[in-house]
XYZ file of C-alpha atoms in Angstrom:
412
model
C 18.346 35.329 -55.053
C 15.189 37.402 -54.774
C 14.783 40.017 -57.513
C 13.906 43.594 -56.672
C 10.545 44.495 -58.268
C 10.300 47.462 -60.615
C 8.492 50.560 -59.251
C 5.089 51.239 -60.779
C 4.147 54.457 -58.911
C 5.224 57.804 -60.328
C 7.365 59.738 -57.872
C 5.249 62.889 -58.099
C 1.956 61.138 -57.303
C 0.343 62.196 -54.039
C -1.951 59.773 -52.151
C -4.190 60.158 -49.172
C -3.314 57.997 -46.161
C -6.262 55.712 -46.839
C -5.453 55.394 -50.544
C -1.838 54.609 -49.769
C -2.908 51.972 -47.213
C -5.349 50.334 -49.634
C -2.773 50.347 -52.423
C -0.133 48.826 -50.177
C -2.583 46.139 -49.055
C -3.381 45.211 -52.660
C 0.285 45.120 -53.606
C 1.224 42.886 -50.705
C -1.688 40.500 -51.147
C -1.108 40.315 -54.908
C 2.614 39.675 -54.527
C 2.138 37.023 -51.836
C -1.080 35.094 -52.568
C 0.418 32.102 -50.687
C 3.636 31.638 -48.781
C 5.111 28.934 -46.511
C 7.268 30.047 -43.591
C 9.184 27.945 -41.069
C 9.939 29.347 -37.644
C 9.339 29.268 -33.899
C 6.066 30.324 -32.278
C 5.926 32.921 -29.520
C 3.490 35.345 -27.858
C 0.496 33.072 -28.530
C -2.788 34.757 -27.539
C -6.329 33.447 -28.008
C -8.895 36.257 -28.187
C -12.423 35.971 -26.856
C -13.578 35.829 -30.472
C -11.680 32.550 -30.910
C -8.999 33.982 -33.199
C -5.373 33.205 -32.342
C -2.716 35.911 -32.550
C 0.962 34.975 -32.437
C 4.435 35.649 -33.758
C 6.591 33.356 -35.897
C 10.281 34.134 -35.643
C 13.840 33.026 -36.152
C 17.011 34.390 -34.596
C 16.943 37.632 -36.643
C 13.351 38.494 -37.523
C 9.715 38.116 -36.434
C 6.398 38.257 -38.296
C 2.946 38.690 -36.815
C 0.472 35.954 -37.691
C -3.216 35.334 -37.139
C -5.286 32.136 -37.263
C -9.003 32.700 -37.727
C -11.157 30.564 -35.441
C -12.603 28.709 -38.448
C -9.125 27.443 -39.442
C -8.509 23.892 -38.164
C -5.452 23.246 -35.981
C -4.641 19.588 -35.232
C -2.456 20.157 -32.170
C -2.039 22.512 -29.259
C 0.010 25.598 -30.030
C 2.772 26.287 -27.523
C 5.524 28.885 -27.230
C 8.843 27.615 -28.574
C 7.217 25.099 -30.936
C 8.824 24.950 -34.386
C 6.199 24.942 -37.151
C 5.608 25.495 -40.841
C 2.708 27.828 -41.606
C 0.998 28.329 -44.929
C -0.892 31.561 -45.605
C -0.862 34.903 -47.323
C 0.556 38.273 -46.405
C -1.757 41.178 -45.762
C -1.651 44.533 -44.040
C -3.683 46.014 -41.231
C -4.181 49.682 -42.112
C -5.469 50.695 -38.680
C -2.048 50.004 -37.181
C 0.007 50.344 -40.325
C 1.635 46.922 -40.020
C 1.712 43.703 -41.971
C 0.899 40.153 -40.933
C 0.340 36.718 -42.354
C -3.092 35.081 -42.284
C -2.536 31.380 -41.620
C -4.497 28.850 -43.699
C -2.776 25.765 -42.273
C -0.110 24.968 -39.722
C 1.997 21.866 -39.138
C 4.879 20.913 -36.919
C 8.290 21.241 -38.502
C 9.317 17.586 -38.723
C 9.422 14.627 -36.363
C 12.074 16.193 -34.135
C 9.841 19.116 -33.234
C 6.914 16.785 -32.521
C 8.993 14.531 -30.315
C 10.348 17.520 -28.404
C 6.815 18.785 -27.814
C 5.622 15.343 -26.701
C 8.535 14.954 -24.288
C 7.858 18.320 -22.675
C 4.156 17.472 -22.325
C 4.980 14.031 -20.959
C 7.205 15.515 -18.252
C 4.497 17.993 -17.294
C 1.772 15.344 -16.975
C 4.088 12.900 -15.208
C 4.877 15.573 -12.620
C 1.143 15.739 -11.888
C 1.136 12.004 -11.138
C -1.068 10.989 -14.085
C 1.282 8.154 -15.033
C 1.892 6.732 -11.521
C 1.725 2.953 -11.230
C -0.419 3.318 -8.108
C -3.238 4.655 -10.297
C -3.339 1.551 -12.503
C -6.424 -0.671 -12.195
C -6.475 -4.417 -12.943
C -8.468 -5.654 -15.902
C -11.577 -7.737 -15.157
C -11.088 -11.494 -15.641
C -14.332 -12.108 -17.533
C -15.833 -8.823 -18.809
C -19.405 -9.000 -20.018
C -19.494 -5.701 -21.919
C -16.587 -3.902 -23.599
C -16.710 -0.257 -24.633
C -14.668 0.731 -27.690
C -13.792 4.316 -28.604
C -12.680 4.438 -32.234
C -13.822 5.116 -35.789
C -16.723 2.864 -36.821
C -15.346 2.612 -40.358
C -11.715 1.996 -39.490
C -9.874 -1.317 -39.601
C -9.160 -1.120 -35.859
C -12.793 -1.717 -34.889
C -13.140 -4.617 -37.323
C -9.946 -6.214 -35.980
C -11.203 -5.920 -32.406
C -14.581 -7.464 -33.245
C -13.026 -10.343 -35.204
C -10.556 -11.185 -32.441
C -13.241 -11.055 -29.749
C -15.446 -13.442 -31.743
C -12.531 -15.842 -32.122
C -11.505 -15.801 -28.486
C -14.494 -15.163 -26.228
C -17.609 -13.493 -27.666
C -18.833 -10.626 -25.478
C -21.140 -7.665 -25.899
C -19.412 -4.659 -27.503
C -20.559 -1.030 -27.310
C -19.019 1.387 -29.802
C -18.621 5.104 -29.203
C -17.915 6.461 -32.703
C -15.104 8.985 -32.804
C -12.826 10.350 -35.477
C -9.256 9.270 -34.804
C -7.475 11.838 -36.956
C -7.859 15.530 -37.521
C -8.770 18.588 -35.556
C -11.825 17.122 -33.791
C -10.313 13.718 -32.938
C -9.007 14.567 -29.454
C -12.310 16.085 -28.351
C -14.330 13.123 -29.636
C -12.063 10.510 -28.030
C -12.247 12.417 -24.757
C -16.034 12.526 -24.993
C -16.132 8.752 -25.573
C -14.101 7.965 -22.465
C -16.183 10.336 -20.372
C -19.432 8.890 -21.783
C -18.666 5.322 -20.711
C -17.586 6.513 -17.260
C -20.745 8.557 -16.859
C -23.068 5.766 -18.013
C -21.024 3.073 -16.226
C -22.365 0.554 -18.731
C -19.163 -1.325 -19.607
C -16.601 -3.394 -17.693
C -13.544 -2.203 -19.621
C -12.785 0.502 -22.231
C -10.588 0.106 -25.323
C -9.336 3.258 -27.049
C -8.098 2.135 -30.447
C -6.655 3.363 -33.725
C -4.622 1.708 -36.460
C -1.109 2.713 -37.380
C -0.158 5.927 -39.104
C 2.328 8.741 -39.246
C 3.364 10.417 -36.031
C 1.414 13.515 -36.963
C -1.738 11.439 -37.482
C -1.449 9.907 -33.994
C -1.041 13.236 -32.198
C -4.691 13.485 -31.002
C -3.961 10.603 -28.631
C -1.264 12.696 -26.953
C -3.458 15.745 -26.372
C -3.861 16.724 -22.720
C -7.640 16.319 -22.651
C -7.363 12.724 -23.904
C -4.606 11.852 -21.450
C -6.441 13.396 -18.516
C -9.681 11.598 -19.404
C -7.834 8.251 -19.557
C -6.138 8.859 -16.197
C -9.438 9.904 -14.573
C -11.384 6.881 -15.831
C -12.729 4.730 -12.982
C -13.347 1.962 -15.531
C -10.185 0.008 -16.495
C -8.889 1.374 -19.802
C -6.684 -0.231 -22.482
C -4.819 1.886 -25.007
C -4.465 0.186 -28.402
C -3.226 3.032 -30.580
C -0.958 2.568 -33.578
C 1.507 -0.278 -33.916
C 3.915 -1.691 -31.343
C 6.740 0.874 -31.858
C 4.279 3.779 -31.557
C 3.996 5.318 -28.088
C 1.412 8.027 -27.481
C 0.892 9.798 -24.140
C -2.423 7.981 -23.604
C -0.340 4.789 -23.337
C 1.243 6.091 -20.118
C -2.085 7.141 -18.577
C -3.983 3.964 -19.522
C -4.184 1.044 -17.113
C -2.764 -1.269 -19.795
C -0.992 -0.462 -23.059
C -1.593 -2.855 -25.963
C 0.787 -2.938 -28.955
C -2.100 -2.885 -31.465
C -5.931 -2.774 -31.460
C -5.923 -6.550 -32.015
C -3.584 -6.921 -29.040
C -6.036 -4.953 -26.920
C -8.792 -7.443 -27.779
C -6.483 -10.319 -26.847
C -5.673 -8.751 -23.486
C -9.248 -8.063 -22.471
C -10.666 -11.596 -22.857
C -9.203 -15.123 -22.626
C -9.404 -17.681 -25.424
C -12.058 -20.397 -25.376
C -9.326 -23.036 -25.628
C -7.434 -21.671 -22.629
C -10.667 -21.568 -20.614
C -11.473 -25.171 -21.553
C -7.966 -26.242 -20.539
C -8.254 -24.324 -17.286
C -11.621 -25.954 -16.566
C -10.158 -29.394 -17.349
C -7.277 -28.764 -14.957
C -9.664 -27.640 -12.245
C -11.844 -30.699 -12.861
C -8.853 -33.035 -12.503
C -7.727 -31.294 -9.334
C -11.217 -31.416 -7.825
C -11.607 -35.086 -8.779
C -8.246 -35.984 -7.223
C -9.028 -34.013 -4.069
C -12.487 -35.634 -3.768
C -11.049 -39.129 -4.286
C -8.417 -38.542 -1.595
C -11.004 -37.270 0.878
C -13.323 -40.207 0.074
C -10.525 -42.743 0.697
C -9.669 -41.040 3.994
C -13.327 -41.075 5.047
C -13.643 -44.783 4.222
C -10.528 -45.518 6.242
C -11.918 -43.629 9.229
C -15.212 -45.544 8.985
C -13.353 -48.841 8.776
C -11.405 -47.955 11.912
C -14.569 -47.325 13.915
C -15.323 -50.252 16.372
C -19.044 -50.153 17.185
C -19.792 -51.624 20.629
C -23.056 -53.190 21.803
C -25.133 -51.405 24.499
C -24.528 -54.319 26.921
C -20.785 -53.997 26.473
C -20.974 -50.261 27.005
C -22.958 -50.797 30.259
C -20.449 -53.387 31.480
C -17.556 -51.024 30.765
C -19.311 -48.213 32.620
C -20.037 -50.580 35.542
C -16.383 -51.563 35.645
C -15.370 -47.913 35.634
C -17.734 -47.312 38.609
C -16.173 -50.238 40.482
C -12.724 -48.813 39.883
C -13.860 -45.406 41.125
C -15.452 -46.979 44.248
C -12.288 -48.927 44.993
C -10.180 -45.820 44.624
C -12.508 -43.831 46.876
C -12.441 -46.643 49.481
C -8.664 -46.603 49.572
C -8.569 -42.821 49.867
C -11.219 -42.772 52.628
C -9.493 -45.653 54.517
C -6.191 -43.822 54.449
C -7.846 -40.622 55.686
C -9.602 -42.515 58.513
C -6.392 -44.250 59.596
C -4.607 -40.906 59.745
C -7.456 -39.417 61.755
C -7.404 -42.337 64.237
C -3.667 -41.888 64.744
C -4.161 -38.215 65.460
C -7.000 -38.977 67.940
C -4.865 -41.603 69.731
C -2.062 -39.070 70.027
C -4.455 -36.529 71.544
C -5.815 -39.102 74.046
C -2.297 -39.815 75.288
C -1.446 -36.181 75.659
C -2.159 -35.908 79.496
C 0.095 -38.891 80.245
C 2.801 -37.393 78.102
C 2.484 -34.086 80.002
C 2.638 -35.863 83.375
C 5.712 -37.814 82.352
C 7.320 -34.634 81.129
C 6.470 -32.887 84.409
C 7.933 -35.732 86.546
C 11.066 -35.745 84.461
C 11.450 -31.996 84.926
C 10.821 -32.331 88.679
C 13.477 -35.020 88.996
C 15.842 -32.840 87.051
C 15.197 -29.905 89.399
C 15.799 -32.136 92.469
C 18.990 -33.462 90.952
C 20.220 -30.004 90.159
C 19.378 -28.889 93.712
C 21.380 -31.769 95.106
C 24.301 -30.879 92.871
C 24.062 -27.242 93.884
C 23.952 -28.200 97.544
C 26.937 -30.508 97.211
C 28.909 -27.757 95.592
C 28.000 -25.116 98.233
C 30.899 -23.796 100.381
C 28.697 -24.276 103.478
C 29.526 -27.943 103.428
C 33.211 -27.076 103.490
C 32.704 -24.876 106.554
C 30.996 -27.823 108.353
C 34.197 -29.781 107.999
C 36.106 -27.160 110.113
C 37.217 -24.709 107.528
C 36.749 -20.902 107.666
C 36.721 -18.090 105.108
C 38.817 -14.974 105.689
C 37.735 -11.720 103.905
C 39.221 -8.213 103.822
C 37.316 -5.031 104.420
C 36.036 -5.092 100.800
C 34.588 -8.577 101.399
C 37.147 -10.183 99.116
C 38.430 -13.665 100.137
C 42.022 -13.626 101.371
C 43.986 -16.749 100.459
C 47.537 -15.631 101.603
C 48.927 -14.194 104.799
C 49.762 -10.932 103.124
C 46.229 -9.662 103.396
C 44.649 -7.816 106.303
C 41.663 -9.834 107.577
C 38.449 -7.997 108.398
C 36.042 -10.924 108.961
C 36.264 -14.683 109.444
C 33.247 -16.777 108.479
C 32.668 -20.061 110.358
C 29.938 -22.641 109.963
C 27.749 -21.040 112.564
C 28.507 -17.337 112.054
C 30.915 -14.528 111.152
C 33.643 -13.191 113.438
C 34.630 -9.527 112.837
C 38.384 -8.784 113.460
C 39.147 -5.294 114.804
C 42.590 -3.749 114.839
């Protein structure tokens, strides 16, 4: 329970506005030389001078706060973030209000940090910075490896030791602080440096384990964006295996530890020797098989003497001549038969003409034998009516009677 302070100003004392403001300022600053307040940030504004103005609030009250540009802040301030600020109360006489000058600021527990990281992760993922299509494969045998980390930290020593054990390569170090207010900017500068110089085959961003708050620089937007934009394959080896920073999602490969990053980037000498032995055995077996096949093909070759080759060619010519002779003989025989048929063509026409003539004579004889004139010569006559129709009964009226030697007209 806060105690109410005793008044020390006499009721009848009269102050000028300035004196009252100065007195109030001294009272407030004396009573609150340092205070820690937990609340939610809102209305964050960064002035051109570099100072940050904001409000820290809870559900019932709000207090103005200011962070001078010289005060270090290890993370990005965002509206809605729950923090604990440490500072002192003061007043601003020109506007007759009070505020707290912040000396340090920290996130209010792991829950608040995780909430902030999740919101930032969703934002960057929506921009496509974590897409699998952006991932680049690591080189099989890198010649130079760039490392962005603290030169005095254990992470760099672990990486160097593991590289020497596995497959010694050239290492370039970009020194960067990995904790504190300047860490994110320095790590970003290291990634951008190697990409600009293009003097390494792969980049390792590394840091040993630590508290979640200590690892926050590797989740800052500028670090994540630099990792995603790197055209050189990048491995993130930050913290220990359970630790996941946002750079892990933007990197091409995430290693569980800095040592694990060194193991991923180069093979072991033993594995390379085994791989070379396997390739040697496979090449030897393949060469032996091809050599045996070649020997077998050579053994199957039957080399003939020039005389034998000439005799075979002569025999082939004889066979061709015989075949041509048969073909030509058959053609000539067919041609002779056609010529003989043409030579007999007049006789055939004459015979055909005589046969046709005999046929015509025979048909004339038949026609003559069938003519009614012959019947009239035997004493018969033909009786016709006026329409020249033959009358065969006595019921008709005769008009003409035809005899062998003429026609008799009957008049009635």
